[in-house]
Tab-separated table of C-alpha atoms and ligand atoms in Angstrom:
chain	number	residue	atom	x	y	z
A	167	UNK	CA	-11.080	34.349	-5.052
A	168	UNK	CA	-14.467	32.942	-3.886
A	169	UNK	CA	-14.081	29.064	-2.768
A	170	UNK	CA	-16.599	27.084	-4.203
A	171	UNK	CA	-17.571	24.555	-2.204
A	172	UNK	CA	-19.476	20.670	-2.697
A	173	UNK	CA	-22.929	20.404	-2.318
A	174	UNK	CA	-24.463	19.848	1.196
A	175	UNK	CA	-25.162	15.851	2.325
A	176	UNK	CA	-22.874	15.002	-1.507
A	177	UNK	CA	-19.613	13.680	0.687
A	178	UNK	CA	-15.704	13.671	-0.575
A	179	UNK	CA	-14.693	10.186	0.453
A	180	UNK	CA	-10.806	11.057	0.830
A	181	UNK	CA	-8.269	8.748	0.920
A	182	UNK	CA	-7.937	8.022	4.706
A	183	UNK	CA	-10.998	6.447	4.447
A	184	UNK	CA	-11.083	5.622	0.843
A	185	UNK	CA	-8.885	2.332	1.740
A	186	UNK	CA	-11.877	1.393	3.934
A	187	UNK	CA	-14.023	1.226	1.048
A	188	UNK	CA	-11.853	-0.367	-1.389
A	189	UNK	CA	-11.690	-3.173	1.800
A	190	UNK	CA	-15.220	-3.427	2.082
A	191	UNK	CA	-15.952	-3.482	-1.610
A	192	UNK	CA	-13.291	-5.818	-2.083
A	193	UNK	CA	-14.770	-8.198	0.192
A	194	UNK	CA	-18.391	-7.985	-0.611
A	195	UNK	CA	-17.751	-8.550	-4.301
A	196	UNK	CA	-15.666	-11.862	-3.255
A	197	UNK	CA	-18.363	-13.110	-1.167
A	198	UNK	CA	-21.162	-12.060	-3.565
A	199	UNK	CA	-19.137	-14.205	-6.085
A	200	UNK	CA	-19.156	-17.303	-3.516
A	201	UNK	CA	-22.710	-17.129	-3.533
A	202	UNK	CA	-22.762	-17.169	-7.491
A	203	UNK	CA	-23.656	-13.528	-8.273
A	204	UNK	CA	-22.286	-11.545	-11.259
A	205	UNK	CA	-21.961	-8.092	-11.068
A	206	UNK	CA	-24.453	-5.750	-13.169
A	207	UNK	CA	-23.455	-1.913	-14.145
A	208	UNK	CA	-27.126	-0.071	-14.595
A	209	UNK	CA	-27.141	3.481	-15.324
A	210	UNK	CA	-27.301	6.280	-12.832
A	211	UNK	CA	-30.457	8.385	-15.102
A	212	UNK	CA	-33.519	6.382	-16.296
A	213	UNK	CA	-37.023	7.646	-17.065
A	214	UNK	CA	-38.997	8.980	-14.486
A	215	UNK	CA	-41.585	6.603	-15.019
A	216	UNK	CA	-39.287	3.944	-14.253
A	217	UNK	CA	-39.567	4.523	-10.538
A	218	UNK	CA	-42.713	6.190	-10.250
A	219	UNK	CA	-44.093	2.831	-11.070
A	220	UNK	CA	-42.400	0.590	-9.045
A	221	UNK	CA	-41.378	2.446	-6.241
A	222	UNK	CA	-45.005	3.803	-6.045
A	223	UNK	CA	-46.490	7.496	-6.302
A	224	UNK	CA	-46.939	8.167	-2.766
A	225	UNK	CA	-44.134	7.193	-0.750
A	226	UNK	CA	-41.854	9.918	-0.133
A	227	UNK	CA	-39.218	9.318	-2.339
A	228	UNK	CA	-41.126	9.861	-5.167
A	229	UNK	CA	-43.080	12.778	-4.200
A	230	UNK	CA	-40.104	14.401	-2.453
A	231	UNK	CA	-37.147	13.559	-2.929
A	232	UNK	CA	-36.151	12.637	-6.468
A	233	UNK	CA	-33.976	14.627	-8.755
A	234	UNK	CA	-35.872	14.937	-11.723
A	235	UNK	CA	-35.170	17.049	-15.080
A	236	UNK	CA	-36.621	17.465	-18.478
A	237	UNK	CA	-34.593	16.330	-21.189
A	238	UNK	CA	-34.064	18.467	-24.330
A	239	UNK	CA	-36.985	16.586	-25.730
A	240	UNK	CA	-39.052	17.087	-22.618
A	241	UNK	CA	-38.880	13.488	-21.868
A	242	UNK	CA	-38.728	13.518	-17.738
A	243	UNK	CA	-35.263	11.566	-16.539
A	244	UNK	CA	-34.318	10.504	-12.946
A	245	UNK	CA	-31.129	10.549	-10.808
A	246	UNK	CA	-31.816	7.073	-9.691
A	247	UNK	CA	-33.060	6.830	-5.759
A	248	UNK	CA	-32.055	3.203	-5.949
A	249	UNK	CA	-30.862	0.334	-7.896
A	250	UNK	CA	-33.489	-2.405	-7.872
A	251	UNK	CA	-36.209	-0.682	-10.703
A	252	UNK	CA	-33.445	-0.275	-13.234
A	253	UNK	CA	-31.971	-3.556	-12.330
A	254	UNK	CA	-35.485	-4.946	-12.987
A	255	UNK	CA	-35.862	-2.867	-16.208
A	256	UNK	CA	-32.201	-4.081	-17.805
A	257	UNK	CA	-33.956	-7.991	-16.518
A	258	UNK	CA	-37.061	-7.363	-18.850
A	259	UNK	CA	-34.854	-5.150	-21.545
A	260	UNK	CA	-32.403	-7.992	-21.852
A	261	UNK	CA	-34.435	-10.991	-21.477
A	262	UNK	CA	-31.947	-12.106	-18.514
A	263	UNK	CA	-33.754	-14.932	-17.471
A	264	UNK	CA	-33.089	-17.109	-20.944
A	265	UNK	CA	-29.243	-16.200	-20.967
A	266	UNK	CA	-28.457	-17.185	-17.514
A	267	UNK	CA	-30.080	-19.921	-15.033
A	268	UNK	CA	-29.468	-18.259	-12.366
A	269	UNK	CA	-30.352	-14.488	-12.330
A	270	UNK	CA	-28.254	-13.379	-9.678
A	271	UNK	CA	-27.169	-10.115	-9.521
A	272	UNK	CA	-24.945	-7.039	-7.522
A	273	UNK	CA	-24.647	-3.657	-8.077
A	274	UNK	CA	-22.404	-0.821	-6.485
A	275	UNK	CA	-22.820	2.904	-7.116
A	276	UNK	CA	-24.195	6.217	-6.003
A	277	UNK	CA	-27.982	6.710	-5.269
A	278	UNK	CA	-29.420	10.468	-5.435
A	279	UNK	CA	-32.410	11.496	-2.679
A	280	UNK	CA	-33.393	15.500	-1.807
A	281	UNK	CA	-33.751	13.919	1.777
A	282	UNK	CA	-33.108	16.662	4.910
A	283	UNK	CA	-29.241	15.623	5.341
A	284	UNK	CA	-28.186	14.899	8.739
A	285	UNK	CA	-25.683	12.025	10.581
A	286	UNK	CA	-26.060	8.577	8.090
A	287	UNK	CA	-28.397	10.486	5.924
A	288	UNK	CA	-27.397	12.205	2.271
A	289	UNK	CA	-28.357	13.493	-0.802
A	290	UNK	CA	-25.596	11.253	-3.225
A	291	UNK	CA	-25.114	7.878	-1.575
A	292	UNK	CA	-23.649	4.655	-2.429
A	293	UNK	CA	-25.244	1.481	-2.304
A	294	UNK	CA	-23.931	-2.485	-2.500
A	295	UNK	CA	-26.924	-3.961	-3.714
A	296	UNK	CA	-28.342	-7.649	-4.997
A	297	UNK	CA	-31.281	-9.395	-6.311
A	298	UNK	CA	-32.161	-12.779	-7.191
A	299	UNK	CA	-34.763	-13.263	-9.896
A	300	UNK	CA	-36.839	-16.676	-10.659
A	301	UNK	CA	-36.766	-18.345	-6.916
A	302	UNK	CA	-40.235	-17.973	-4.994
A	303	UNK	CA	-38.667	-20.493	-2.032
A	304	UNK	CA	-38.565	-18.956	1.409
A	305	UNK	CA	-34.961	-20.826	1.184
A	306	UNK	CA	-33.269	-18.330	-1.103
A	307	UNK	CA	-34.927	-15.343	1.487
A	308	UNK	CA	-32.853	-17.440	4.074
A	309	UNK	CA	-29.711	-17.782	1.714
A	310	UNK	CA	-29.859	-13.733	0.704
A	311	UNK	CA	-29.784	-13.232	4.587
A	312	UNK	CA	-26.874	-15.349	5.253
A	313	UNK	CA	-24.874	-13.837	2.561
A	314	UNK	CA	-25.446	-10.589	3.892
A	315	UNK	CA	-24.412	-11.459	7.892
A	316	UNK	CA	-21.780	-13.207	6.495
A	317	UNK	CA	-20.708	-10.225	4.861
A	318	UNK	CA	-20.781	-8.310	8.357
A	319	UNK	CA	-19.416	-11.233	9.908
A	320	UNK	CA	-16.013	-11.361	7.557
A	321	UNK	CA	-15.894	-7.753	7.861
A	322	UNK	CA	-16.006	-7.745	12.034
A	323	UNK	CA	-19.215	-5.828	12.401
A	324	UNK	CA	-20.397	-5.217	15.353
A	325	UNK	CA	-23.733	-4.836	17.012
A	326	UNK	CA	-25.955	-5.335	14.199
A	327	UNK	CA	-29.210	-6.942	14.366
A	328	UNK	CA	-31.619	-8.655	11.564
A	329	UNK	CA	-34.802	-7.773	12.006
A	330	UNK	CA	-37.292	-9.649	9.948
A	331	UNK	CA	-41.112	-9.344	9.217
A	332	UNK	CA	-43.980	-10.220	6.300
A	333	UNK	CA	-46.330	-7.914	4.521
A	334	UNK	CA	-48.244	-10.212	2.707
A	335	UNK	CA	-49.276	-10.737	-0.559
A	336	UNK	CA	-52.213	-8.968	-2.994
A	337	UNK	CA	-54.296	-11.706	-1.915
A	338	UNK	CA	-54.418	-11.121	2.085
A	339	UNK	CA	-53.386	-7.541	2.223
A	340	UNK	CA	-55.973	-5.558	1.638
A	341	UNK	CA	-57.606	-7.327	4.677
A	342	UNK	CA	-54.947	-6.157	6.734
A	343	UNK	CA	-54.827	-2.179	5.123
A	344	UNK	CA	-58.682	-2.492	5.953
A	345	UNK	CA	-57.626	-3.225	9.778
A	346	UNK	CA	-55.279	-0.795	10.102
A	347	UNK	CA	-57.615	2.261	8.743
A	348	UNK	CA	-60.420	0.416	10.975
A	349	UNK	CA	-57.920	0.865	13.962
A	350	UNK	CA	-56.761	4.300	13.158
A	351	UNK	CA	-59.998	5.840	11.931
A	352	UNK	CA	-60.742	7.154	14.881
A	353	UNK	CA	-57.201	8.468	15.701
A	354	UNK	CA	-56.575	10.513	12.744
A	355	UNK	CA	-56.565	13.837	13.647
A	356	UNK	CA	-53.491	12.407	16.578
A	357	UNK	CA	-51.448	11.509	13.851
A	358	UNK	CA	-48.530	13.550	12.308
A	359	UNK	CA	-49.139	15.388	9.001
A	360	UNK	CA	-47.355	13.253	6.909
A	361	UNK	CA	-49.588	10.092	8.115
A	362	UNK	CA	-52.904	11.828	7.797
A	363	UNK	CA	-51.917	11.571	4.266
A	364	UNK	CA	-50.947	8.222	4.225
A	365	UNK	CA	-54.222	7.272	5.946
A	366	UNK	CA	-55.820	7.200	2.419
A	367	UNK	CA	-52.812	6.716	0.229
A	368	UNK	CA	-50.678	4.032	2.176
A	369	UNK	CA	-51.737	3.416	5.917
A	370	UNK	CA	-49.223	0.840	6.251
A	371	UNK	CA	-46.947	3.546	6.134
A	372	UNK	CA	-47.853	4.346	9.439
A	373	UNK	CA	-46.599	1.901	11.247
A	374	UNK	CA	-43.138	2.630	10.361
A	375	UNK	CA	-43.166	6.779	11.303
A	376	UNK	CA	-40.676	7.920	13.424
A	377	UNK	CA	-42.794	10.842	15.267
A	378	UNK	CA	-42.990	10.040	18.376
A	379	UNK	CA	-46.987	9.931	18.989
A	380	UNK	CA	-47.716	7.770	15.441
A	381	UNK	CA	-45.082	5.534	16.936
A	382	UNK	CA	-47.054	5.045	19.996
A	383	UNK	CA	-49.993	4.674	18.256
A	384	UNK	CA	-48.841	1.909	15.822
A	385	UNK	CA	-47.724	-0.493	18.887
A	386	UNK	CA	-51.113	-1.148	19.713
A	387	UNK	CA	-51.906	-1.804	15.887
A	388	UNK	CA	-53.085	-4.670	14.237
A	389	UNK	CA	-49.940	-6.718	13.288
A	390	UNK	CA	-49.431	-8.480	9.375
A	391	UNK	CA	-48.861	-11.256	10.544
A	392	UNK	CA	-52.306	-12.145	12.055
A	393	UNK	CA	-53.587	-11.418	8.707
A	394	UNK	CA	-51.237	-13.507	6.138
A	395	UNK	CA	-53.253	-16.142	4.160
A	396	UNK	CA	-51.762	-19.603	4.728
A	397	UNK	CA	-49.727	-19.422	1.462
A	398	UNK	CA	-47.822	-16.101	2.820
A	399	UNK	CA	-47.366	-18.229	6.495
A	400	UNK	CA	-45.961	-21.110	5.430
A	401	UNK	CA	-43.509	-18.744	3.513
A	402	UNK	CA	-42.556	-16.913	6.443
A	403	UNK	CA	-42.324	-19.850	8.441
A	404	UNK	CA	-39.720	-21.658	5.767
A	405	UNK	CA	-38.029	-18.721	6.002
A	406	UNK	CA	-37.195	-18.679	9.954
A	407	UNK	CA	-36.659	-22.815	9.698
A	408	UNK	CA	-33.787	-21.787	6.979
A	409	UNK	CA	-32.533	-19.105	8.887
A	410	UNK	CA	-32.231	-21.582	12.074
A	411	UNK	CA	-30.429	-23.882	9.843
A	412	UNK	CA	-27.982	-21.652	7.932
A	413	UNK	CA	-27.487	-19.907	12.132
A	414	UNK	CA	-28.048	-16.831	11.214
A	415	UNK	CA	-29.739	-14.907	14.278
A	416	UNK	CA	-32.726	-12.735	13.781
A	417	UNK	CA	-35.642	-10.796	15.622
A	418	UNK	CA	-39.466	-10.428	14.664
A	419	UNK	CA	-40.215	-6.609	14.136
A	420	UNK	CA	-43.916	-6.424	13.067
A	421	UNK	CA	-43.997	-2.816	12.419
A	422	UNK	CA	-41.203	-3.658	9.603
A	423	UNK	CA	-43.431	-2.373	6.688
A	424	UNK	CA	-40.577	-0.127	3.967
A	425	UNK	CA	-40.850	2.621	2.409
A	426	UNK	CA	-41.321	1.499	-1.211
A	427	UNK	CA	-44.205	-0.298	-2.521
A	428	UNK	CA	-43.161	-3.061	-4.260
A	429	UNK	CA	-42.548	-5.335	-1.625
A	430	UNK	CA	-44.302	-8.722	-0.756
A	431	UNK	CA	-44.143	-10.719	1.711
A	432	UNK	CA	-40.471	-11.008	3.556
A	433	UNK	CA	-39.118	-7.866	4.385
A	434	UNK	CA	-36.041	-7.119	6.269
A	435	UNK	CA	-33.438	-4.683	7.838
A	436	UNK	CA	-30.336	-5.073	9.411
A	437	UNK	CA	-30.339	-2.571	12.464
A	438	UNK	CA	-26.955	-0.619	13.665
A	439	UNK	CA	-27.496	-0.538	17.541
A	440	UNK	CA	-25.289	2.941	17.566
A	441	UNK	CA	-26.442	3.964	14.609
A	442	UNK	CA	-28.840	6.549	16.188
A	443	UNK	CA	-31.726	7.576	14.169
A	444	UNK	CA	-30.554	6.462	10.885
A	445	UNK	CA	-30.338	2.836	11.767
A	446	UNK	CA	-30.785	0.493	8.856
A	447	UNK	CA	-27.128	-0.236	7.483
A	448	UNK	CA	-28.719	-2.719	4.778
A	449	UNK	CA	-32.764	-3.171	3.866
A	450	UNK	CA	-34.794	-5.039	1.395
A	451	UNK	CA	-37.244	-7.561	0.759
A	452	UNK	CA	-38.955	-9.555	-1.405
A	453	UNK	CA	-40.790	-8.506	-4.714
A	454	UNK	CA	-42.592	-11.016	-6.198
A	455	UNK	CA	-44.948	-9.184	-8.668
A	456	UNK	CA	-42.461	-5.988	-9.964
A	457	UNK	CA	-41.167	-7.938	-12.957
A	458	UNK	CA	-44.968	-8.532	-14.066
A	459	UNK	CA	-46.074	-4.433	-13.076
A	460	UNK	CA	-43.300	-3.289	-15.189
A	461	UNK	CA	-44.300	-5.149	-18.194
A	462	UNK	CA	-41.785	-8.783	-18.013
A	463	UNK	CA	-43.393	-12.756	-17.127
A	464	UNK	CA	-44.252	-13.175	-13.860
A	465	UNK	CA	-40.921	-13.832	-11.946
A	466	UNK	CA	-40.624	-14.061	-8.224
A	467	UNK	CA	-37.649	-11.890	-7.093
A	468	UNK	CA	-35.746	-10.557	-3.754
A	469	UNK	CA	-33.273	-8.531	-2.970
A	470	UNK	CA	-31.267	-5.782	-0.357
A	471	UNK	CA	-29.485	-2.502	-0.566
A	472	UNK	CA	-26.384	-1.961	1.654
A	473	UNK	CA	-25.833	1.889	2.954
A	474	UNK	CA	-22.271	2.187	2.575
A	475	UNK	CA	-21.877	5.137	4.873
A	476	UNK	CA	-23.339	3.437	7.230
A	477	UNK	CA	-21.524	0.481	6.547
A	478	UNK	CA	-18.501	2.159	6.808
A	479	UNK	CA	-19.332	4.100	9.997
A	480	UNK	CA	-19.461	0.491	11.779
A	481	UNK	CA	-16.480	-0.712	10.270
A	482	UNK	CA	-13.382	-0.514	12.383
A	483	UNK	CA	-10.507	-0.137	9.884
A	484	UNK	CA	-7.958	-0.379	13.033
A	485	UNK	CA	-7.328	-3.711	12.100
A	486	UNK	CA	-6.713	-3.131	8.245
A	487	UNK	CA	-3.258	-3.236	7.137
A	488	UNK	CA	-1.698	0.803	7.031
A	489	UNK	CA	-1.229	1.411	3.006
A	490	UNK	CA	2.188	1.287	2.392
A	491	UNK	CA	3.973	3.315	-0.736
A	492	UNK	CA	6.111	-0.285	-1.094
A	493	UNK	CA	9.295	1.360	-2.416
A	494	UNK	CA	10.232	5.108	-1.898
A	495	UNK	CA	13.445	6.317	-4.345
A	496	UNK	CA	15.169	8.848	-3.197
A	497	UNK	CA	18.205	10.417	-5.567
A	498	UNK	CA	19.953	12.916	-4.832
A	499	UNK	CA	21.151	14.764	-7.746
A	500	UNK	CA	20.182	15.601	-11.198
A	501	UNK	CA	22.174	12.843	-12.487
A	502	UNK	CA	20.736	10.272	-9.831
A	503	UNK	CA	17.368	11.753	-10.222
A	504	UNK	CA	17.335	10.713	-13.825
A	505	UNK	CA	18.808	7.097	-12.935
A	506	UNK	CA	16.028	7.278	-10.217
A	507	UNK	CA	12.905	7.918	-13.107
A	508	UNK	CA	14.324	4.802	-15.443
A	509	UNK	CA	14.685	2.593	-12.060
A	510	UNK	CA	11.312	3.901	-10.923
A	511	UNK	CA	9.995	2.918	-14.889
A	512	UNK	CA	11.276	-0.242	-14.308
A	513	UNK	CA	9.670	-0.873	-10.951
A	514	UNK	CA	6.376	-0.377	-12.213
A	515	UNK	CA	6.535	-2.428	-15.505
A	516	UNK	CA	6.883	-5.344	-12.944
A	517	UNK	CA	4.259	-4.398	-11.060
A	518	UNK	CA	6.130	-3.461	-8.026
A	519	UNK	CA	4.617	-0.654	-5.994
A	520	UNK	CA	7.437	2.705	-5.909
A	521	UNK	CA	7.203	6.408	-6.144
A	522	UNK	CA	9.729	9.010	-5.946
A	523	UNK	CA	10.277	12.483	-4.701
A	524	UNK	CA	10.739	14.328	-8.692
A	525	UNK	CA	11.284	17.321	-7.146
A	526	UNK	CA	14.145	15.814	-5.423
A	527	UNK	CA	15.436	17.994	-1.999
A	528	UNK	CA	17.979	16.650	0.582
A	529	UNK	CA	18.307	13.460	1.704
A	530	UNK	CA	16.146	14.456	5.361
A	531	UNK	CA	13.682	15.804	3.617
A	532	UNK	CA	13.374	12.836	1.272
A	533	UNK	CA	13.488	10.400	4.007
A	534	UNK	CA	10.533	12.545	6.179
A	535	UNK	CA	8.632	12.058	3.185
A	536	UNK	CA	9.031	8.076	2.405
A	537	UNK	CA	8.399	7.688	6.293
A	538	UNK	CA	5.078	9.621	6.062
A	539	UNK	CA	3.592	7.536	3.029
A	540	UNK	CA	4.804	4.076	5.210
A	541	UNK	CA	7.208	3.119	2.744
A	542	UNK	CA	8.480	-0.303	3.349
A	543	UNK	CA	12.049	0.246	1.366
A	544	UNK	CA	14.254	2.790	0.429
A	545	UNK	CA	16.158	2.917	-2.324
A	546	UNK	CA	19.112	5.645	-2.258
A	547	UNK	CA	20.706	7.168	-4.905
A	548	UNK	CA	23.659	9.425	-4.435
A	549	UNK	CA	26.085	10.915	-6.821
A	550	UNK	CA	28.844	8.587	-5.332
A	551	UNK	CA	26.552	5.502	-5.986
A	552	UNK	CA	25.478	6.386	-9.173
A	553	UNK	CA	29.266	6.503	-10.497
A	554	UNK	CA	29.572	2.713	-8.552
A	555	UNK	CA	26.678	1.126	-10.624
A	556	UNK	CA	24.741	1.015	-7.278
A	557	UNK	CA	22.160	1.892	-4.688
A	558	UNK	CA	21.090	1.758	-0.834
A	559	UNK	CA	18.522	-0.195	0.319
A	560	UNK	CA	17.029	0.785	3.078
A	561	UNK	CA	14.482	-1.934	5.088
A	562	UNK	CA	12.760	1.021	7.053
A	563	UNK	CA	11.254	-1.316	9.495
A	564	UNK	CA	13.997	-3.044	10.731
A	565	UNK	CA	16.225	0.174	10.016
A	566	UNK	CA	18.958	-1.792	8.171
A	567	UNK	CA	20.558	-1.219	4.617
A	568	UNK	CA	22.534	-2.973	2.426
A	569	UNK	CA	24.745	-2.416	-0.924
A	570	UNK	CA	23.178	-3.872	-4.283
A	571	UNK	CA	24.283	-3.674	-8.124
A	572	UNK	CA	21.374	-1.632	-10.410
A	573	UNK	CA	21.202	-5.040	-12.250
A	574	UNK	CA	19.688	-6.928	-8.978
A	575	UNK	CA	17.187	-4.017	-8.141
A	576	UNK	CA	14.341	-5.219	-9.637
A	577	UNK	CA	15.123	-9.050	-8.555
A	578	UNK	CA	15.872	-8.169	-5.313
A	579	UNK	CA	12.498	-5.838	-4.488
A	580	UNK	CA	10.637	-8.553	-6.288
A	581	UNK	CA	11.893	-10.657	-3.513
A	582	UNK	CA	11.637	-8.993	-0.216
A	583	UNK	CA	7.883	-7.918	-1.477
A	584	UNK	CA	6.844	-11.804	-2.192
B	766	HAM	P1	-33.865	1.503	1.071
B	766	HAM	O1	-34.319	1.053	2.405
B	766	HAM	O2	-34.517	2.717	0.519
B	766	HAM	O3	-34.062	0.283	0.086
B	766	HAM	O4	-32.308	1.747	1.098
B	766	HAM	C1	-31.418	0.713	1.469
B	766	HAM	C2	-30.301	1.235	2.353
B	766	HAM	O5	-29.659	2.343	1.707
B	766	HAM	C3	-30.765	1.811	3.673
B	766	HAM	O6	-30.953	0.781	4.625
B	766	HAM	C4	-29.612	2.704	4.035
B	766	HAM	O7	-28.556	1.944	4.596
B	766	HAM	C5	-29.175	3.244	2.693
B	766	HAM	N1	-29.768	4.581	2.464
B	766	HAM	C6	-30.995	4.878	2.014
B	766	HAM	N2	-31.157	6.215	1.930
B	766	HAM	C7	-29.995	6.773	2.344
B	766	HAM	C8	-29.521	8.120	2.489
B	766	HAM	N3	-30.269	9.160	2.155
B	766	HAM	N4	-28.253	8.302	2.941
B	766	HAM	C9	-27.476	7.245	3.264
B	766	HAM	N5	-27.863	5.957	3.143
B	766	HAM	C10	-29.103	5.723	2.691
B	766	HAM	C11	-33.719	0.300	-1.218
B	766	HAM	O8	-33.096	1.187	-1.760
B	766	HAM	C12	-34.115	-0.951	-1.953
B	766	HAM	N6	-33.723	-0.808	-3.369
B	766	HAM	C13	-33.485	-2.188	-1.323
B	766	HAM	C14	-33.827	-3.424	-2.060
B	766	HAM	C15	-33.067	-4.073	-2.967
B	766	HAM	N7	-34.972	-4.078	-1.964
B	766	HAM	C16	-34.956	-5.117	-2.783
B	766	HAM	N8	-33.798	-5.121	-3.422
């Protein structure tokens, strides 16, 4: 029969590396919850419109690479691209801001882009993400940051570097989009396809291309952040001050623009250094006027987006813990196979961690198999036990074994598990 097989840059994340994942998530959901966060579950489809408006018309996830579909009523619906719009729409929808002082949110879950797949890139991803909603202070730009390298940090990440930069507000940049087309007017028939169009549409845009020759180009650009007003400067300054004082380490990239329009003022990216071409393991910014363009009160807002391939990719899971099957029974035996199943029933009411082998085999075979899944005890059940009221236990890392009555099973396991 034909195989059919998963679609290309949509990943199996098998167990093997599974275990990473539940380590990572674990961890970023405890330290999210340090930080006073509470986690939000948005939908994975919303209305097209949704994004189209706050992501903006012409950057190239929306006119490339979003999954879109009519609905039975010919509404248009979306595989979301990212998290922050709907997380912003369930805000408005819900009225957030009077149930909770502090609108601080996370979100994990798969993100959909038709992008070309290749090494860190795909077309389902999963993202850890967060916003904060109601605190214009540069301080909370610095606190988002710390969270996030403290993240890395607990998780032993290596070589990762925050790269920081400002875009301005409505107010002073449309001074700055005038400089850059002033600057590249001249050049535009050097530029790649892609920013010939964004000359018009988005020339800031530019400045983050990776072809080669734009890339040239944009280093001799104008930079932002000769052109912030003094409202957007003392912002950006606050924000290094806070980042001195909470030590978290950064770098100045002024060709740090994003790829989706709603951003103002800080933007961000934390780099992977051997992450090749894909590089940003976690991005985001600041988004001050979203909550206004998609209909709420004006509320100042800022948030990030962790890759979690990427993530994972840089995370060595050397030094987590090998998971263990706790307790392997092996019986041996229909009659012990049966007192195996009620022991193995028991076991698991108390929470204790056991499987067994129900299709039974010899005792070698059995044993191969609680060795392979790292078992930490064995219990054995033979048909000579069984008629004694007891089993085996087997300690398989210190290869010793001992007698014990079926009534102290589930004391004793409790015990050497605590
Ligand atoms: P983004 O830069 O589009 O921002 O994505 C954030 C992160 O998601 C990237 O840095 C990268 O690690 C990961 N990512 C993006 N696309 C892919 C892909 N095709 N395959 C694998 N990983 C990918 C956002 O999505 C914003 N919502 C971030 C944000 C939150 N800004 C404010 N709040």
């Amino acid at each position: 029969m034909k195989q059919v097989q998963g679609i290309k840059g949509v990943r199996d994340v098998l167990p093997g590396e599974s275990e990473a994942w539940r380590h990572i998530l674990q961890k970023a959901r405890d330290i999210f919850h340090t930080f006073g966060y509470s986690e939000i579950i948005i939908p994975v489809i919303e209305f097209t419109e949704l994004f189209t408006r706050s992501i903006g018309e012409t950057t190239d996830i929306v006119e490339k690479e979003m999954y879109t579909f009519d609905d039975r009523d010919g509404k248009k619906i979306t595989l979301r691209p990212e998290g922050t719009a709907s997380v912003v729409r369930a805000y408005i929808e819900h009225n957030l801001r009077e149930t909770s002082p502090f609108s601080k949110l996370y979100y994990i879950g798969p993100m959909f882009r038709r992008e070309r797949p290749q090494a860190g890139r795909y077309r389902q991803f999963y993202q850890i993400g967060a916003e904060v909603f109601g605190i214009g202070h540069s301080m909370i730009d610095a606190e988002v940051l710390s969270m996030l390298n403290l993240l890395f940090d607990s998780l032993n990440i290596k070589g990762v570097e925050l790269q920081i930069n400002s875009i301005g507000c409505p107010q002073c940049r449309p001074a700055f989009r005038e400089a850059l087309k002033g600057f590249f007017a001249d050049k535009i028939s050097e530029l790649c396809e892609n920013c010939q169009r964004r000359f018009e549409s988005n020339p800031l845009r530019i400045l983050d291309c990776k072809a080669t020759h734009c890339h040239e180009l944009a280093e001799k650009a104008p930079k932002t952040l000769d052109y912030l007003c003094s409202e957007c400067l003392t912002h950006f300054k606050g924000l290094q001050d806070s980042l001195k004082t909470a030590g978290v380490p950064y770098v100045l990239n002024e060709g740090l623009v994003r790829g989706l329009d709603y951003y103002t003022r800080t933007t961000f990216e934390f780099v992977g250094t051997s992450l090749g071409a894909q590089n940003a393991v976690a991005a985001g910014g600041r988004y001050d006027n979203l909550v206004e363009e998609l209909g709420g009160p004006a509320t100042p807002a800022i948030g990030f987006s962790i890759g979690m391939e990427r993530l994972v990719s840089l995370f060595d899971d050397s030094s987590m813990e090998r998971p263990s099957a706790g307790i392997f029974i092996a019986a041996l035996g229909e009659a012990a196979q049966e007192k195996a199943f009620s022991l193995l029933t028991q076991l698991h009411q108390q929470g204790i961690p056991a499987v067994m082998d129900h299709s039974g085999g010899s005792l070698k075979s059995q044993m191969r198999k609680a060795d392979k899944l790292n078992a930490e005890h064995v219990l054995i059940i033979g048909e000579d036990e069984l008629a004694r009221g007891v089993v085996i236990l087997r300690d398989m890392k210190n290869k010793t074994q001992e007698e014990l009555p079926f009534s102290e099973i589930a004391q004793r396991l409790k015990g050497v598990r605590s």
